[in-house]
Amino acid sequence: MISIRLKYILQQIGLSGFTNPILVGISGGPDSLCLLDILHRAGYPLIIAHLNHGLRPEAEADARMVKQLAADLGVEFVLGKEDVNGFALENKLSIEEAARFLRYRFLFSQARQYAVQAVAVAHTANDQVETILMHLLRGTGLSGLKGMSYVTLPNAWSQDIPLIRPMLSTWREEIVQYCQEHHLQPVQDKTNLDTTYYRNRLRHELIPYLENYNPQVCKLLWRTAQTLAGDDEIVEQAVASAWKDCIGEQGPGYVFLSLSVLLKFGKGLQRRLVRQAIDRARPGLLDIGFETIDRVIGFITSPCRSANLSLVGGLYLLIEGDRLWVAARGAALPDFEWPQAPRDKQIELNVPGEVTLPNGWRLKTEPVRRADLPFSYHSNQDAFQAWLSSECLQQPLIIRSRLPGDRFQPLGMDGRAVKLSDFMINAQLPRRARSAWPLVCSNEEIAWIPGMRISQQFRIVENTHQIVHIQLVKIEQG
Amino acid sequence: MISIRLKYILQQIGLSGFTNPILVGISGGPDSLCLLDILHRAGYPLIIAHLNHGLRPEAEADARMVKQLAADLGVEFVLGKEDVNGFALENKLSIEEAARFLRYRFLFSQARQYAVQAVAVAHTANDQVETILMHLLRGTGLSGLKGMSYVTLPNAWSQDIPLIRPMLSTWREEIVQYCQEHHLQPVQDKTNLDTTYYRNRLRHELIPYLENYNPQVCKLLWRTAQTLAGDDEIVEQAVASAWKDCIGEQGPGYVFLSLSVLLKFGKGLQRRLVRQAIDRARPGLLDIGFETIDRVIGFITSPCRSANLSLVGGLYLLIEGDRLWVAARGAALPDFEWPQAPRDKQIELNVPGEVTLPNGWRLKTEPVRRADLPFSYHSNQDAFQAWLSSECLQQPLIIRSRLPGDRFQPLGMDGRAVKLSDFMINAQLPRRARSAWPLVCSNEEIAWIPGMRISQQFRIVENTHQIVHIQLVKIEQG
């Protein structure tokens, strides 16, 4: 019965048949002996791998026993030995974490050497339930609640060798029975390495306790995990597809999303996408709390958002128009070639004349007679061109970036002066672009802010005859 | 602090302001008194609704207390009374189920009368955690693990009046503190109606027990639920969109999906879609087990599938070409106007001549001379036309449906006869279409199976001069 199910699962996993061997991790305990026996009887070519964790006095004897078993079966045997205690101490890991890490490292290094088609481990249905409960108690999401999978590829250890767990739907009591029926003699592992104290408490105390509430609880939890695995697949696919739709650009320490696209998705997808953006901006930042994501969602969906929000882990959020940046402090965000003036000096510009700005832009001037004013002057469609009253302008024009205290009289506000910084904010000029945004000045006065507005003071009025046409143009590349 | 959070949540819920009242269910316990106090202070127009469940001697006193409270606050008060015990007995429900049903029925019937903007109940963060644990122990999926929502609309009781739970992120200890600070005096509910024995055990035994494993377990479970709610939304949307792509037709007791479209989705979506199809074919069939869904997926993805599979609840699965039917036994599936012969009699057909078949089809014959054979005869592109050797045919032709023992000599098989039933299966003729599929016969011999093949016996050979051209055509509607 177990073996039929196992063979069916191996078929479903889609192993490429009986050509390349499967490397099977054998501790010598009942689970792994059962797995080994079934795989061997089914005719799969195998390699038995055993890691001596160096933790118990019996470890040497266990290794010899597994080696002997391999010899009896006529199966290749590889043995590893590690100092788990030392490794744990060195890397500040728990014994279990260290053992787990070293075990998989050993299995996959051997797997690569032997070019196997898969690494098989003997996790059972009980292990699955314990894993889910452990995740639940420690706080988790969908990916934790779905538990382990029959096949994991890519996995933390390989892009091309799958980690398989064919026993994941087999219960421990079935295994014990199988071992009896087939006269398998597992070693007695007193620490049960794979199961820390915490896991043992779960197994021997919590689960029996929960069975008081529902004797079927293990089976039900197992099924819940199975169902959630399907849902997790759906979510992953939906997130991947939505990510493609809203990702703008990604670089070292930053990523930006299209805010308008992001806001079209439901809250659930928004959360996932923000989480992913944080993860891309700072890979390996493990502790992205629930509250952080919540704050970000609140920030971007609130109608009166400011442009900047500090996050955990030295990250911040920045909104520039439709761009939602998630970036590490200090990361060099691309500036998208905004027009910028030199920060440290002023440039003189004659009429006619032209000057080149540092960031791939050019300012050009020419005198225009009143009669030659083009129609576009009236429709005012291009904020990167301006027509100013030459009679009021002091020449040469001065091109500079903003200075503390700068004020400006925007056209159409009856000559009222506003703080330049306020004007730039109202015009939704990205903060990073503001400090070196080019200003066209006459003496001290700002005559034109390219891309935004001319000054009321320099507008063309009824009796203006001499006019200056100014253009800010992007220099064509190549 | 609580009240700020609550107001924020009410804002997020998006209540339409302060015009229409909120109907708030008040038992008189601390949770509901706290909710009432905050809503009242925030200025929301309210209606207080109290249901006397008739279960405890103090119930009358509680009702009077809530009524007095309403009077003190100057808030409208509605009182209901139900015989929960009797209702539970009558409908074979637990006391809790009956109380719950009657309570919501009462709240929503009042809500409709008063045209309120929402029905508010006082479920807390603790209730949320208990609900999730209860679902977990009884077996659940994503929709059970996400717990309750701040807003539910549509809900089981209304399509347009939302059920809201603004206290869902407020913990019981915060509520107790609030009640003390604001001198609220809740009634003492000894049975705690909303909390059965099972729930009480969860609250007083299981949760403290779990806190031994992790003191933060409640907060973590609450967060897990919140995250899963987002994922559930993603899954629901993905399923709705996939359903649109693969749904063919739905009628009383049946639904069919496009098999090819279904098979393009991942296993997770396949599961969800199959579950939905079962639910549509037999609404209210609650017990769609995990195994049932699994069997269906196995059936449709297995390369050597048969055409029919029995499911639970009198349902079955039927594959017809690209159609995957899920149907109740006895449901009249549309037959898509296949050509069908009368089941109980034979029809004679002369050459030239024509007969009308029951299902909107017509058979026409005409004599054709060898020289007039069209080119399409050779290319044989239309299986609903045939050219037969007139010299071998016994006239009039006989049109009938199949009979037990029918055999057929398909063209191109050297005159070997096969069982008609096998031939139909090989030709992938849907099972339901087979029994009355029209056969064109010469005496006892099947000369042509329209839509499939002519008989080797009646083919045109070198010295055939007289030919019969037969066509099966759909009669145009309208």
mmCIF file of C-alpha atoms in Angstrom, chain B residues 22-195:
data_model
loop_
_atom_site.group_PDB
_atom_site.id
_atom_site.type_symbol
_atom_site.label_atom_id
_atom_site.label_comp_id
_atom_site.label_asym_id
_atom_site.label_seq_id
_atom_site.Cartn_x
_atom_site.Cartn_y
_atom_site.Cartn_z
ATOM 1 C CA ILE B 22 -25.702 52.208 11.832
ATOM 2 C CA LEU B 23 -27.570 49.373 13.475
ATOM 3 C CA VAL B 24 -25.394 48.025 16.235
ATOM 4 C CA GLY B 25 -26.005 44.657 17.866
ATOM 5 C CA ILE B 26 -25.676 45.095 21.635
ATOM 6 C CA SER B 27 -25.704 42.103 23.946
ATOM 7 C CA GLY B 28 -24.743 44.256 26.896
ATOM 8 C CA GLY B 29 -21.350 42.607 27.336
ATOM 9 C CA PRO B 30 -18.085 44.571 27.431
ATOM 10 C CA ASP B 31 -17.286 44.211 23.718
ATOM 11 C CA SER B 32 -20.579 45.598 22.493
ATOM 12 C CA LEU B 33 -20.760 48.336 25.144
ATOM 13 C CA CYS B 34 -17.303 49.510 24.164
ATOM 14 C CA LEU B 35 -18.234 49.553 20.483
ATOM 15 C CA LEU B 36 -21.441 51.415 21.234
ATOM 16 C CA ASP B 37 -19.674 54.005 23.361
ATOM 17 C CA ILE B 38 -17.064 54.748 20.717
ATOM 18 C CA LEU B 39 -19.563 54.941 17.860
ATOM 19 C CA HIS B 40 -21.817 57.192 19.919
ATOM 20 C CA ARG B 41 -19.028 59.541 20.965
ATOM 21 C CA ALA B 42 -17.838 59.697 17.355
ATOM 22 C CA GLY B 43 -21.244 61.078 16.454
ATOM 23 C CA TYR B 44 -22.573 58.266 14.285
ATOM 24 C CA PRO B 45 -26.388 58.070 14.239
ATOM 25 C CA LEU B 46 -27.190 54.697 15.776
ATOM 26 C CA ILE B 47 -29.926 52.173 16.318
ATOM 27 C CA ILE B 48 -29.351 49.779 19.180
ATOM 28 C CA ALA B 49 -30.644 46.278 18.558
ATOM 29 C CA HIS B 50 -30.847 43.667 21.289
ATOM 30 C CA LEU B 51 -32.060 40.111 20.915
ATOM 31 C CA ASN B 52 -33.361 38.273 23.940
ATOM 32 C CA HIS B 53 -32.362 34.679 23.209
ATOM 33 C CA GLY B 54 -34.665 33.406 25.934
ATOM 34 C CA LEU B 55 -31.940 31.143 27.265
ATOM 35 C CA ARG B 56 -31.163 32.528 30.717
ATOM 36 C CA PRO B 57 -33.216 33.830 33.619
ATOM 37 C CA GLU B 58 -31.276 37.118 33.577
ATOM 38 C CA ALA B 59 -32.108 37.699 29.907
ATOM 39 C CA GLU B 60 -35.061 39.952 30.700
ATOM 40 C CA ALA B 61 -32.958 42.077 33.031
ATOM 41 C CA ASP B 62 -30.220 42.371 30.410
ATOM 42 C CA ALA B 63 -32.742 43.554 27.843
ATOM 43 C CA ARG B 64 -34.042 46.181 30.257
ATOM 44 C CA MET B 65 -30.532 47.354 30.990
ATOM 45 C CA VAL B 66 -29.712 47.794 27.272
ATOM 46 C CA LYS B 67 -33.043 49.548 26.754
ATOM 47 C CA GLN B 68 -32.264 51.949 29.606
ATOM 48 C CA LEU B 69 -28.795 52.565 28.172
ATOM 49 C CA ALA B 70 -30.339 53.448 24.813
ATOM 50 C CA ALA B 71 -32.724 55.836 26.530
ATOM 51 C CA ASP B 72 -29.842 57.451 28.443
ATOM 52 C CA LEU B 73 -27.933 57.959 25.206
ATOM 53 C CA GLY B 74 -31.059 59.155 23.402
ATOM 54 C CA VAL B 75 -30.633 56.410 20.800
ATOM 55 C CA GLU B 76 -33.399 54.420 19.073
ATOM 56 C CA PHE B 77 -33.791 50.919 20.541
ATOM 57 C CA VAL B 78 -35.223 47.774 18.974
ATOM 58 C CA LEU B 79 -35.817 44.592 20.897
ATOM 59 C CA GLY B 80 -36.323 41.084 19.569
ATOM 60 C CA LYS B 81 -37.154 37.884 21.339
ATOM 61 C CA GLU B 82 -36.631 34.350 20.090
ATOM 62 C CA ASP B 83 -36.956 30.852 21.447
ATOM 63 C CA VAL B 84 -33.459 29.669 20.613
ATOM 64 C CA ASN B 85 -33.894 26.304 22.313
ATOM 65 C CA GLY B 86 -37.047 25.497 20.377
ATOM 66 C CA PHE B 87 -35.530 26.661 17.098
ATOM 67 C CA ALA B 88 -32.404 24.570 17.677
ATOM 68 C CA LEU B 89 -34.470 21.478 18.385
ATOM 69 C CA GLU B 90 -36.729 22.031 15.411
ATOM 70 C CA ASN B 91 -33.881 22.552 12.949
ATOM 71 C CA LYS B 92 -31.396 20.125 14.446
ATOM 72 C CA LEU B 93 -28.891 22.846 15.179
ATOM 73 C CA SER B 94 -26.599 23.337 18.119
ATOM 74 C CA ILE B 95 -27.703 26.054 20.532
ATOM 75 C CA GLU B 96 -24.879 28.234 19.278
ATOM 76 C CA GLU B 97 -25.771 27.765 15.618
ATOM 77 C CA ALA B 98 -29.431 28.506 16.338
ATOM 78 C CA ALA B 99 -28.592 31.603 18.397
ATOM 79 C CA ARG B 100 -26.279 32.859 15.699
ATOM 80 C CA PHE B 101 -28.820 32.314 12.942
ATOM 81 C CA LEU B 102 -31.658 33.998 14.840
ATOM 82 C CA ARG B 103 -29.477 36.883 15.932
ATOM 83 C CA TYR B 104 -28.363 37.784 12.424
ATOM 84 C CA ARG B 105 -31.856 37.265 11.040
ATOM 85 C CA PHE B 106 -33.139 39.695 13.643
ATOM 86 C CA LEU B 107 -30.402 42.271 13.054
ATOM 87 C CA PHE B 108 -30.827 42.279 9.289
ATOM 88 C CA SER B 109 -34.610 42.325 9.329
ATOM 89 C CA GLN B 110 -34.420 45.439 11.530
ATOM 90 C CA ALA B 111 -31.645 46.826 9.348
ATOM 91 C CA ARG B 112 -33.847 46.599 6.281
ATOM 92 C CA GLN B 113 -36.760 48.263 8.030
ATOM 93 C CA TYR B 114 -34.657 51.189 9.145
ATOM 94 C CA ALA B 115 -32.662 51.430 5.897
ATOM 95 C CA VAL B 116 -29.416 51.594 7.838
ATOM 96 C CA GLN B 117 -26.029 51.950 6.179
ATOM 97 C CA ALA B 118 -24.492 49.007 8.038
ATOM 98 C CA VAL B 119 -24.989 46.397 10.727
ATOM 99 C CA ALA B 120 -22.153 46.541 13.264
ATOM 100 C CA VAL B 121 -21.196 43.694 15.570
ATOM 101 C CA ALA B 122 -18.521 43.688 18.242
ATOM 102 C CA HIS B 123 -16.247 40.791 17.327
ATOM 103 C CA THR B 124 -12.788 41.356 18.738
ATOM 104 C CA ALA B 125 -9.256 40.364 17.822
ATOM 105 C CA ASN B 126 -9.578 37.545 20.364
ATOM 106 C CA ASP B 127 -12.731 36.313 18.641
ATOM 107 C CA GLN B 128 -10.799 36.380 15.396
ATOM 108 C CA VAL B 129 -7.997 34.200 16.774
ATOM 109 C CA GLU B 130 -10.491 31.783 18.320
ATOM 110 C CA THR B 131 -12.356 31.549 15.025
ATOM 111 C CA ILE B 132 -9.199 30.736 13.118
ATOM 112 C CA LEU B 133 -8.159 28.090 15.626
ATOM 113 C CA MET B 134 -11.627 26.565 15.500
ATOM 114 C CA HIS B 135 -11.459 26.395 11.722
ATOM 115 C CA LEU B 136 -7.965 24.927 11.872
ATOM 116 C CA LEU B 137 -9.026 22.193 14.267
ATOM 117 C CA ARG B 138 -12.082 21.336 12.193
ATOM 118 C CA GLY B 139 -10.253 21.420 8.871
ATOM 119 C CA THR B 140 -10.277 24.442 6.632
ATOM 120 C CA GLY B 141 -8.780 26.235 3.673
ATOM 121 C CA LEU B 142 -7.733 29.766 2.884
ATOM 122 C CA SER B 143 -11.189 31.241 3.314
ATOM 123 C CA GLY B 144 -11.465 29.737 6.799
ATOM 124 C CA LEU B 145 -7.977 30.747 7.859
ATOM 125 C CA LYS B 146 -8.433 34.362 6.913
ATOM 126 C CA GLY B 147 -11.091 34.603 9.617
ATOM 127 C CA MET B 148 -13.670 37.351 9.734
ATOM 128 C CA SER B 149 -13.457 40.637 7.831
ATOM 129 C CA TYR B 150 -13.964 44.250 8.814
ATOM 130 C CA VAL B 151 -16.610 44.437 6.109
ATOM 131 C CA THR B 152 -18.603 41.626 4.561
ATOM 132 C CA LEU B 153 -20.697 42.520 1.552
ATOM 133 C CA PRO B 154 -22.523 40.771 0.095
ATOM 134 C CA ASN B 155 -23.066 38.610 3.128
ATOM 135 C CA ALA B 156 -25.365 35.695 3.886
ATOM 136 C CA TRP B 157 -28.045 38.146 4.961
ATOM 137 C CA SER B 158 -27.936 40.970 2.527
ATOM 138 C CA GLN B 159 -26.715 42.025 -0.878
ATOM 139 C CA ASP B 160 -26.561 45.696 -0.006
ATOM 140 C CA ILE B 161 -26.274 46.195 3.754
ATOM 141 C CA PRO B 162 -22.704 45.504 4.868
ATOM 142 C CA LEU B 163 -21.960 43.568 8.029
ATOM 143 C CA ILE B 164 -19.131 45.422 9.725
ATOM 144 C CA ARG B 165 -16.802 44.406 12.548
ATOM 145 C CA PRO B 166 -14.820 47.494 13.501
ATOM 146 C CA MET B 167 -13.421 45.910 16.687
ATOM 147 C CA LEU B 168 -11.665 43.098 14.865
ATOM 148 C CA SER B 169 -8.226 44.463 15.671
ATOM 149 C CA THR B 170 -9.043 45.357 19.275
ATOM 150 C CA TRP B 171 -7.985 42.962 22.015
ATOM 151 C CA ARG B 172 -10.188 42.006 24.916
ATOM 152 C CA GLU B 173 -7.802 43.503 27.462
ATOM 153 C CA GLU B 174 -7.979 46.871 25.728
ATOM 154 C CA ILE B 175 -11.755 46.657 25.890
ATOM 155 C CA VAL B 176 -11.785 45.844 29.586
ATOM 156 C CA GLN B 177 -9.552 48.814 30.190
ATOM 157 C CA TYR B 178 -11.741 51.070 28.064
ATOM 158 C CA CYS B 179 -14.834 49.991 29.966
ATOM 159 C CA GLN B 180 -13.140 50.814 33.260
ATOM 160 C CA GLU B 181 -11.895 54.177 32.095
ATOM 161 C CA HIS B 182 -15.285 55.154 30.728
ATOM 162 C CA HIS B 183 -17.278 53.671 33.584
ATOM 163 C CA LEU B 184 -19.207 51.323 31.369
ATOM 164 C CA GLN B 185 -20.995 48.571 33.248
ATOM 165 C CA PRO B 186 -21.399 45.477 31.115
ATOM 166 C CA VAL B 187 -23.847 42.736 32.046
ATOM 167 C CA GLN B 188 -22.366 39.478 33.235
ATOM 168 C CA ASP B 189 -23.201 36.797 30.695
ATOM 169 C CA LYS B 190 -22.566 33.489 32.383
ATOM 170 C CA THR B 191 -23.128 31.294 29.335
ATOM 171 C CA ASN B 192 -21.472 33.852 27.074
ATOM 172 C CA LEU B 193 -23.894 33.013 24.346
ATOM 173 C CA ASP B 194 -21.595 33.736 21.498
ATOM 174 C CA THR B 195 -19.111 31.296 22.890
#
